[in-house]
Amino acid sequence: MTIPALRTEALRKSFNGVEVLHGIDLSIMPGETVCIVGASGSGKSTFLRCLNWLSPASSGHVYLNGELIGVRETAGGSVVPLAHKQLQEQRQRIGMVFQSFNLWPHRTALENVMEGPRIVLNQPGAQARATAERLLERVGLAERRDFYPAQLSGGQQQRVAIARALAMKPEVILFDEPTSALDPELVGEVLAVMKELASEDTTMVVVTHEIGFAVEVADRLILMDGGQIIEDAPPRQFIEAPREERSRRFLDQVLSRGLAPVHTIHTSE
Amino acid sequence: MNFSHDLMTYAVPVLTKGALSTLKLGLLISVASLVFGVILSFGLAAPNRVLRRLSRGLIAAMRGIPPLILILIAFYVLPDLGVMLSPIAAGCGALIVYFSAYVAVAVRGALDAVPAGQIEAALSIGMTSRARMLRVIVPLAWPILLPALCGLLIGLFKETALLSIISVPELTFETKQAVARTYAPFEIYAMAALLYWAWSALLETLSRKLEAIANRHKNPGTRRRQGASS
């Protein structure tokens, strides 16, 4: 039996006494692309941020390839927070792509991608540079490597951010609404890169509003509402025969806007 | 009495000496205030509550007390408590404590102004807290801090004039001496004013250069590196 790349167990999260995640159990297998959809405030971004402990869960567990994330079990059987250094070692193995890109503005595209291998993994400069150049080429930005983020479009910045996450060779990559901050005409180039990653069996968890992308690329489509998982099914099944009434309502809402196909998109600039 | 003769042979060397002394004192107080200010800024965010309260209290006091009063306390009151300080030590000490508080507030503000997303990006690739500070927080806080800091340090140079009250031989003190000796207040005060202004202008230029360097990534069009078109 394969161990899930990522698994949550009764994951709960409260902010100031208000519970926003009500015990989530989810397993993501290696190579799987899981898209999480849902209305704003459904808890999907919070859930994603619990997975790499950017937002520590209030209770419950996250396992990365079987290893407990963010906490450890003491000999006495109680669970205590992990020392910061160990937590940072775990985070190296979980990539994250943010809605607002969060590229470091004082570093060029290449430097942004090199930063992890250079500073975190202590790779020699030449090796880190070679990796970064290869990854920038892969996201179609080899020619922009010496540009600062301010000189790049949103779509280009997000592709650099994806390369930055890939540079750490993570076991799983989390995408937090990666196209929500983009102008509509720039969404496609980012989705195309993600689609390619998915086709190469990268383990991905994608919180998104791009239902068309989710249907086309995801192995599983998950609907969250009110801090719970409502539906968890392969996209076709999700769309054609959702089990839950709430899923049907959600689909009616988003499908009335139309499904934007992604397959016409090209990566090149 | 020969005015121009007196001015040239007496006042100019005395004022030059004073100006150099002001420069030295200003530098000394600046460097020390920077060091203590940075330490104090970490006190403001210390995990320890007592430390945090102490830092905040000290800063509140410094913001509420005129620097002249601090100098007078350091020189005239501390001896009663058994702390005998030379005029220079008392005066510089008072100004260092005073400006450290302002530096601390500026540093804290700049550190807190670094967008959370920048730090989250560093966390998400697994950077240690040290790398985060050196590679992300400090480089991003620096351009925010710089204008405030330069303003403070220029102000500090001018405030060293207060040290004349306890006879520290800096520019204002020497100026007053020279006026008393030559009876040429107009020429001498004008010279002193110009000398202060010269130091300020120099610092102003320097700070503008530093700011341009710190902000170069924000308008990189002027500094596109080689290879950008390769």
Coordinates of C-alpha atoms in Angstrom, one line a residue:
Chain A
M1 CA 0.0 0.0 0.0
T2 CA 1.3 3.4 -0.9
I3 CA 1.6 6.1 1.8
P4 CA -0.3 9.3 0.9
A5 CA 2.0 12.2 0.0
L6 CA -0.2 14.3 2.2
R7 CA -2.8 13.3 4.7
T8 CA -4.8 15.3 7.2
E9 CA -6.6 13.7 10.1
A10 CA -9.4 15.5 11.9
L11 CA -7.9 18.8 11.1
R12 CA -9.4 21.7 13.0
K13 CA -8.6 25.4 13.0
S14 CA -10.0 28.2 15.1
F15 CA -9.3 31.9 15.0
N16 CA -10.1 33.7 18.3
G17 CA -12.4 30.9 19.4
V18 CA -14.3 30.7 16.1
E19 CA -13.8 27.4 14.4
V20 CA -13.3 27.7 10.6
L21 CA -12.2 24.2 9.8
H22 CA -14.3 21.4 11.3
G23 CA -12.2 18.3 11.3
I24 CA -11.0 17.6 7.8
D25 CA -9.8 14.2 6.7
L26 CA -8.1 14.1 3.4
S27 CA -5.5 11.9 1.6
I28 CA -3.6 13.0 -1.4
M29 CA -1.6 10.2 -3.2
P30 CA 1.8 10.8 -4.8
G31 CA 1.4 12.2 -8.3
E32 CA -2.2 13.3 -7.7
T33 CA -3.5 16.7 -8.6
V34 CA -6.3 17.7 -6.3
C35 CA -8.2 20.9 -6.9
I36 CA -10.2 22.5 -4.0
V37 CA -13.0 24.8 -5.0
G38 CA -15.6 26.6 -2.9
A39 CA -17.0 30.0 -2.2
S40 CA -14.9 32.7 -0.4
G41 CA -14.9 32.0 3.3
S42 CA -15.4 28.3 2.9
G43 CA -12.0 27.7 4.6
K44 CA -10.2 26.4 1.6
S45 CA -7.2 28.8 1.8
T46 CA -7.0 28.3 5.6
F47 CA -6.9 24.6 5.0
L48 CA -4.1 24.9 2.5
R49 CA -2.1 27.1 4.9
C50 CA -2.5 24.4 7.6
L51 CA -0.8 21.9 5.3
N52 CA 2.6 23.5 5.5
W53 CA 1.9 24.8 9.0
L54 CA 2.0 28.5 7.9
S55 CA -1.2 28.5 9.9
P56 CA -0.8 25.9 12.6
A57 CA -3.8 23.6 13.0
S58 CA -5.7 24.0 16.3
S59 CA -6.0 20.2 16.6
G60 CA -5.7 17.2 14.3
H61 CA -2.7 16.1 12.3
V62 CA -1.0 16.7 8.9
Y63 CA 1.3 14.0 7.6
L64 CA 3.8 14.5 4.8
N65 CA 4.7 11.1 3.4
G66 CA 3.8 9.6 6.7
E67 CA 5.7 12.2 8.8
L68 CA 3.9 14.4 11.2
I69 CA 4.1 18.0 10.3
G70 CA 4.6 20.9 12.7
V71 CA 4.3 18.8 15.8
R72 CA 6.0 15.8 17.3
E73 CA 4.9 13.1 19.7
T74 CA 6.7 13.0 23.0
A75 CA 7.7 9.8 24.8
G76 CA 4.7 10.4 27.0
G77 CA 2.4 10.4 24.1
S78 CA 1.5 14.1 24.1
V79 CA 1.8 16.3 21.1
V80 CA 4.1 19.3 21.2
P81 CA 5.0 21.9 18.6
L82 CA 8.1 21.2 16.7
A83 CA 11.2 23.3 17.1
H84 CA 11.3 26.1 14.5
K85 CA 14.4 24.6 12.8
Q86 CA 12.8 21.2 12.3
L87 CA 9.6 22.8 11.1
Q88 CA 11.6 24.8 8.5
E89 CA 13.3 21.5 7.4
Q90 CA 9.8 20.1 6.8
R91 CA 8.7 23.2 4.9
Q92 CA 11.5 22.7 2.4
R93 CA 9.7 19.6 1.3
I94 CA 6.3 21.4 0.7
G95 CA 6.3 24.0 -2.0
M96 CA 3.9 26.9 -1.9
V97 CA 2.6 29.3 -4.6
F98 CA 0.8 32.4 -3.3
Q99 CA -2.1 34.4 -4.7
S100 CA 0.0 37.6 -4.7
F101 CA 3.2 35.8 -6.0
N102 CA 5.3 37.2 -3.1
L103 CA 8.4 37.3 -5.2
W104 CA 11.2 39.1 -3.4
P105 CA 11.3 42.5 -5.1
H106 CA 15.0 43.1 -4.5
R107 CA 16.0 40.0 -6.4
T108 CA 15.9 39.3 -10.1
A109 CA 13.8 36.4 -11.4
L110 CA 16.9 34.2 -11.4
E111 CA 17.9 35.2 -7.9
N112 CA 14.4 34.5 -6.6
V113 CA 14.6 31.0 -8.0
M114 CA 18.2 30.4 -6.8
E115 CA 17.5 31.6 -3.3
G116 CA 16.2 28.3 -2.0
P117 CA 18.9 26.0 -3.4
R118 CA 21.6 28.6 -2.5
I119 CA 20.6 29.6 1.0
V120 CA 18.4 26.8 2.3
L121 CA 20.0 23.8 0.6
N122 CA 23.5 25.3 0.6
Q123 CA 24.2 24.3 -3.0
P124 CA 27.2 25.8 -4.7
G125 CA 26.3 29.0 -6.7
A126 CA 27.0 27.5 -10.1
Q127 CA 24.7 24.5 -9.4
A128 CA 21.9 26.6 -8.0
R129 CA 22.2 28.9 -11.0
A130 CA 22.0 26.0 -13.4
T131 CA 18.9 24.6 -11.7
A132 CA 17.3 28.0 -11.7
E133 CA 18.1 28.7 -15.3
R134 CA 16.6 25.3 -16.3
L135 CA 13.5 25.9 -14.3
L136 CA 13.0 29.4 -15.7
E137 CA 13.3 27.9 -19.1
R138 CA 10.7 25.4 -18.2
V139 CA 8.2 28.1 -17.3
G140 CA 9.0 29.9 -20.4
L141 CA 10.9 32.8 -18.9
A142 CA 14.6 32.1 -19.7
E143 CA 14.8 35.5 -21.4
R144 CA 13.5 37.3 -18.3
R145 CA 15.9 35.9 -15.8
D146 CA 17.7 39.2 -15.1
F147 CA 14.5 41.2 -14.7
Y148 CA 13.2 42.3 -11.3
P149 CA 9.7 41.4 -10.3
A150 CA 8.5 45.0 -10.9
Q151 CA 9.5 44.6 -14.5
L152 CA 7.4 41.4 -15.1
S153 CA 3.7 41.0 -15.7
G154 CA 1.6 39.3 -13.1
G155 CA 1.5 36.1 -15.1
Q156 CA 5.3 36.1 -15.5
Q157 CA 5.8 36.8 -11.8
Q158 CA 3.6 33.8 -10.9
R159 CA 5.5 31.6 -13.3
V160 CA 8.8 32.7 -11.6
A161 CA 7.1 31.9 -8.2
I162 CA 6.2 28.4 -9.5
A163 CA 9.9 27.9 -10.6
R164 CA 11.0 29.1 -7.1
A165 CA 8.8 26.5 -5.5
L166 CA 10.0 23.8 -7.9
A167 CA 13.7 24.7 -7.2
M168 CA 13.4 23.1 -3.8
K169 CA 12.3 19.8 -5.4
P170 CA 9.3 19.6 -3.0
E171 CA 7.3 16.4 -2.4
V172 CA 4.1 18.3 -2.9
I173 CA 3.2 21.8 -4.1
L174 CA 0.4 23.9 -2.7
F175 CA -1.2 26.5 -4.9
D176 CA -3.2 29.2 -3.1
E177 CA -5.5 30.8 -5.7
P178 CA -2.6 31.2 -8.1
T179 CA -4.5 33.1 -10.7
S180 CA -6.9 35.1 -8.6
A181 CA -4.7 38.3 -8.7
L182 CA -4.1 38.1 -12.4
D183 CA -5.7 40.0 -15.3
P184 CA -7.9 37.6 -17.3
E185 CA -5.6 37.5 -20.3
L186 CA -2.7 36.4 -18.1
V187 CA -4.5 33.5 -16.3
G188 CA -3.9 31.1 -19.2
E189 CA -0.1 31.2 -19.2
V190 CA 0.0 30.3 -15.5
L191 CA -2.6 27.5 -15.8
A192 CA -0.6 26.1 -18.7
V193 CA 2.5 25.7 -16.6
M194 CA 0.4 24.1 -13.9
K195 CA -1.2 21.8 -16.3
E196 CA 2.2 20.7 -17.5
L197 CA 3.3 20.0 -14.0
A198 CA 0.2 18.0 -13.3
S199 CA 0.9 15.9 -16.5
E200 CA 4.3 15.2 -15.1
D201 CA 2.8 13.7 -12.0
T202 CA 3.8 16.5 -9.6
T203 CA 1.7 16.1 -6.5
M204 CA -0.3 19.3 -6.3
V205 CA -3.0 20.7 -4.1
V206 CA -4.7 23.7 -5.9
V207 CA -7.1 26.1 -4.3
T208 CA -8.7 27.8 -7.3
H209 CA -11.8 29.5 -8.7
E210 CA -10.9 28.3 -12.2
I211 CA -13.4 25.5 -12.4
G212 CA -12.5 24.9 -16.1
F213 CA -8.9 24.2 -15.2
A214 CA -9.9 22.1 -12.3
V215 CA -12.2 19.9 -14.4
E216 CA -9.6 19.4 -17.1
V217 CA -6.5 18.9 -14.9
A218 CA -7.5 17.6 -11.5
D219 CA -7.6 13.9 -10.6
R220 CA -10.0 14.8 -7.8
L221 CA -12.2 17.8 -7.4
I222 CA -13.1 18.8 -3.8
L223 CA -15.8 21.2 -2.8
M224 CA -15.4 22.9 0.5
D225 CA -18.2 24.8 2.3
G226 CA -18.5 26.1 5.9
G227 CA -15.1 24.6 6.8
Q228 CA -15.9 21.1 5.7
I229 CA -15.4 18.9 2.6
I230 CA -18.7 18.6 0.9
E231 CA -17.8 16.6 -2.2
D232 CA -14.6 14.7 -3.2
A233 CA -14.8 13.1 -6.6
P234 CA -13.2 12.8 -10.0
P235 CA -14.1 15.9 -11.9
R236 CA -16.4 14.2 -14.4
Q237 CA -18.4 12.5 -11.7
F238 CA -18.4 15.8 -9.7
I239 CA -19.9 17.7 -12.6
E240 CA -22.3 15.1 -13.9
A241 CA -23.5 13.4 -10.8
P242 CA -22.6 15.3 -7.6
R243 CA -23.9 13.5 -4.5
E244 CA -24.6 16.6 -2.5
E245 CA -27.2 19.3 -3.0
R246 CA -24.7 22.0 -2.1
S247 CA -22.4 20.7 -4.9
R248 CA -25.2 21.0 -7.4
R249 CA -25.9 24.6 -6.3
F250 CA -22.2 25.5 -6.5
L251 CA -22.0 24.0 -10.0
D252 CA -25.1 25.9 -11.1
Q253 CA -23.5 29.1 -10.0
V254 CA -20.1 28.6 -11.6
L255 CA -21.2 26.9 -14.7
S256 CA -23.6 29.7 -15.5
R257 CA -20.4 31.7 -16.0
G258 CA -19.2 29.2 -18.5
L259 CA -16.3 26.8 -18.6
A260 CA -13.2 28.3 -19.9
P261 CA -11.1 25.7 -21.6
V262 CA -7.4 25.7 -21.0
H263 CA -6.1 23.6 -23.8
T264 CA -5.7 26.5 -26.2
I265 CA -3.1 28.1 -24.1
H266 CA 0.6 28.5 -24.9
T267 CA 3.4 29.1 -22.5
S268 CA 5.7 31.1 -24.8
E269 CA 5.8 34.9 -24.4
Chain B
M1 CA 40.5 97.0 16.5
N2 CA 41.1 95.4 13.3
F3 CA 38.1 93.3 12.5
S4 CA 39.2 91.3 9.5
H5 CA 42.6 90.6 11.1
D6 CA 40.9 89.2 14.3
L7 CA 38.4 87.2 12.3
M8 CA 41.1 85.6 10.2
T9 CA 43.6 84.9 12.8
Y10 CA 41.4 84.0 15.7
A11 CA 37.8 83.2 14.7
V12 CA 38.4 81.1 11.7
P13 CA 40.7 78.5 13.3
V14 CA 38.5 78.4 16.4
L15 CA 35.3 77.9 14.4
T16 CA 37.1 75.3 12.2
K17 CA 38.1 73.4 15.3
G18 CA 34.6 73.7 16.7
A19 CA 33.1 72.4 13.4
L20 CA 35.4 69.4 13.4
S21 CA 34.6 68.7 17.0
T22 CA 30.9 68.9 16.1
L23 CA 31.5 66.4 13.3
K24 CA 33.3 64.0 15.6
L25 CA 30.6 64.3 18.3
G26 CA 27.9 63.9 15.8
L27 CA 29.4 60.8 14.3
L28 CA 30.1 59.3 17.7
I29 CA 26.5 59.9 18.9
S30 CA 25.1 58.7 15.6
V31 CA 26.9 55.4 15.6
A32 CA 26.2 54.8 19.3
S33 CA 22.5 55.7 18.8
L34 CA 22.2 53.3 15.9
V35 CA 23.7 50.5 17.9
F36 CA 21.6 51.1 21.0
G37 CA 18.5 51.9 18.8
V38 CA 18.7 48.6 17.0
I39 CA 19.1 46.8 20.3
L40 CA 16.1 48.7 21.7
S41 CA 14.0 48.0 18.7
F42 CA 14.4 44.3 19.4
G43 CA 13.5 45.0 23.0
L44 CA 10.2 46.4 21.7
A45 CA 9.4 43.0 20.1
A46 CA 11.0 40.8 22.8
P47 CA 9.2 37.7 23.8
N48 CA 9.8 38.7 27.4
R49 CA 7.1 41.0 28.7
V50 CA 9.2 42.9 31.2
L51 CA 11.8 43.7 28.5
R52 CA 9.1 44.9 26.2
R53 CA 7.6 47.1 28.9
L54 CA 11.0 48.5 29.8
S55 CA 11.8 49.3 26.2
R56 CA 8.4 51.0 25.7
G57 CA 8.8 53.0 28.9
L58 CA 12.2 54.3 28.0
I59 CA 11.1 55.3 24.6
A60 CA 8.0 57.1 26.0
A61 CA 10.2 59.0 28.4
M62 CA 12.7 60.0 25.8
R63 CA 9.9 61.2 23.5
G64 CA 8.4 63.3 26.3
I65 CA 11.6 65.0 27.7
P66 CA 13.5 67.8 25.9
P67 CA 17.0 66.8 25.2
L68 CA 18.3 69.9 26.9
I69 CA 16.8 68.7 30.2
L70 CA 18.4 65.3 29.7
I71 CA 21.8 66.9 29.2
L72 CA 21.4 69.0 32.3
I73 CA 20.3 66.0 34.4
A74 CA 23.2 64.0 33.2
F75 CA 25.7 66.7 34.1
Y76 CA 24.2 68.3 37.2
V77 CA 22.0 65.6 38.8
L78 CA 24.0 62.4 38.2
P79 CA 26.9 63.6 40.4
D80 CA 24.5 63.8 43.3
L81 CA 23.8 60.2 42.7
G82 CA 27.5 59.4 42.7
V83 CA 28.0 59.3 38.9
M84 CA 30.6 61.9 38.0
L85 CA 30.9 62.4 34.3
S86 CA 32.9 64.8 32.2
P87 CA 30.9 67.3 30.2
I88 CA 31.5 65.3 27.0
A89 CA 30.5 62.0 28.5
A90 CA 27.4 63.4 30.2
G91 CA 26.3 65.3 27.1
C92 CA 27.0 62.6 24.6
G93 CA 25.4 60.0 26.9
A94 CA 22.2 62.0 27.2
L95 CA 21.9 62.5 23.5
I96 CA 22.7 58.9 22.8
V97 CA 19.9 57.7 25.0
Y98 CA 17.6 60.3 23.6
F99 CA 18.3 59.4 19.9
S100 CA 18.4 55.7 20.5
A101 CA 14.7 55.9 21.4
Y102 CA 13.9 57.5 18.1
V103 CA 16.1 55.2 16.1
A104 CA 14.4 52.2 17.8
V105 CA 10.9 53.5 16.8
A106 CA 12.1 54.0 13.2
V107 CA 13.7 50.6 13.0
R108 CA 10.7 48.8 14.5
G109 CA 8.4 50.5 12.1
A110 CA 10.5 49.6 9.1
L111 CA 10.8 45.9 10.2
D112 CA 7.1 45.7 10.8
A113 CA 6.4 47.3 7.4
V114 CA 7.9 44.4 5.5
P115 CA 4.8 42.7 3.9
A116 CA 3.8 39.5 5.6
G117 CA 3.7 37.7 2.2
Q118 CA 7.4 38.3 1.8
I119 CA 8.1 36.5 5.0
E120 CA 5.7 33.7 4.2
A121 CA 7.5 33.2 1.0
A122 CA 10.7 32.8 2.9
L123 CA 9.0 30.5 5.4
S124 CA 7.5 28.4 2.7
I125 CA 10.9 27.5 1.1
G126 CA 12.2 26.6 4.6
M127 CA 14.5 29.5 5.4
T128 CA 15.8 29.7 8.9
S129 CA 15.0 32.7 11.0
R130 CA 18.5 34.0 10.5
A131 CA 18.4 33.7 6.7
R132 CA 14.9 35.3 6.8
M133 CA 16.2 38.3 8.7
L134 CA 19.4 38.7 6.6
R135 CA 18.0 37.8 3.1
V136 CA 14.5 39.2 3.2
I137 CA 13.5 41.3 6.2
V138 CA 16.6 43.6 6.5
P139 CA 17.0 44.2 2.7
L140 CA 13.3 45.1 2.5
A141 CA 13.2 47.2 5.7
W142 CA 16.3 49.1 4.8
P143 CA 14.8 51.4 2.1
I144 CA 11.8 52.0 4.3
L145 CA 14.0 52.9 7.2
L146 CA 16.6 55.0 5.4
P147 CA 14.6 58.3 4.9
A148 CA 13.5 58.4 8.5
L149 CA 17.0 57.5 9.8
C150 CA 18.7 60.1 7.7
G151 CA 16.3 62.8 8.9
L152 CA 17.0 61.7 12.5
L153 CA 20.8 61.8 12.0
I154 CA 20.7 65.2 10.4
G155 CA 18.6 66.5 13.3
L156 CA 21.1 64.9 15.7
F157 CA 24.0 66.9 14.2
K158 CA 22.2 70.1 14.9
E159 CA 21.1 69.1 18.4
T160 CA 24.8 68.7 19.4
A161 CA 24.7 72.5 19.7
L162 CA 22.9 71.9 23.0
L163 CA 26.2 70.5 24.4
S164 CA 27.5 74.1 24.5
I165 CA 25.4 74.7 27.6
I166 CA 27.7 72.4 29.6
S167 CA 30.8 73.7 28.0
V168 CA 31.6 71.0 25.6
P169 CA 33.9 72.6 23.1
E170 CA 31.9 72.1 20.0
L171 CA 30.9 74.6 17.2
T172 CA 28.3 76.5 19.2
F173 CA 30.4 76.8 22.3
E174 CA 33.4 78.0 20.2
T175 CA 31.2 80.4 18.4
K176 CA 30.0 82.0 21.6
Q177 CA 33.6 82.3 22.8
A178 CA 34.6 83.9 19.5
V179 CA 31.8 86.4 19.6
A180 CA 32.7 87.3 23.2
R181 CA 36.3 87.8 22.1
T182 CA 35.8 89.7 18.8
Y183 CA 32.5 91.5 19.2
A184 CA 31.5 90.6 15.7
P185 CA 28.3 88.6 16.2
F186 CA 27.0 89.0 12.7
E187 CA 30.1 87.6 10.9
I188 CA 30.7 84.8 13.4
Y189 CA 27.2 83.5 13.9
A190 CA 26.8 83.6 10.1
M191 CA 29.9 81.5 9.8
A192 CA 28.6 79.1 12.4
A193 CA 25.3 78.8 10.7
L194 CA 27.0 78.1 7.3
L195 CA 29.1 75.4 8.9
Y196 CA 26.1 73.7 10.4
W197 CA 24.4 74.0 7.1
A198 CA 27.4 72.5 5.3
W199 CA 27.4 69.4 7.4
S200 CA 23.6 69.0 6.9
A201 CA 23.9 69.5 3.2
L202 CA 26.7 66.9 3.1
L203 CA 24.6 64.4 5.0
E204 CA 21.5 65.2 2.9
T205 CA 23.5 64.4 -0.3
L206 CA 24.9 61.2 1.3
S207 CA 21.5 60.0 2.4
R208 CA 20.0 60.7 -1.1
K209 CA 22.8 58.6 -2.6
L210 CA 22.1 55.8 -0.2
E211 CA 18.3 55.9 -0.8
A212 CA 18.9 55.7 -4.6
I213 CA 21.0 52.6 -4.0
A214 CA 18.5 51.0 -1.7
N215 CA 15.6 51.6 -4.1
R216 CA 17.3 50.6 -7.3
H217 CA 15.2 47.5 -7.8
K218 CA 12.1 49.6 -7.8
N219 CA 13.0 51.4 -10.9
P220 CA 15.4 49.0 -12.5
G221 CA 14.8 50.4 -16.0
T222 CA 17.9 52.5 -15.5
R223 CA 20.0 49.6 -14.3
R224 CA 19.1 46.6 -16.4
R225 CA 21.9 44.1 -16.1
Q226 CA 23.8 42.6 -18.9
G227 CA 22.2 39.4 -20.0
A228 CA 18.7 40.8 -19.7
S229 CA 18.5 40.6 -23.5
S230 CA 20.6 37.4 -23.9

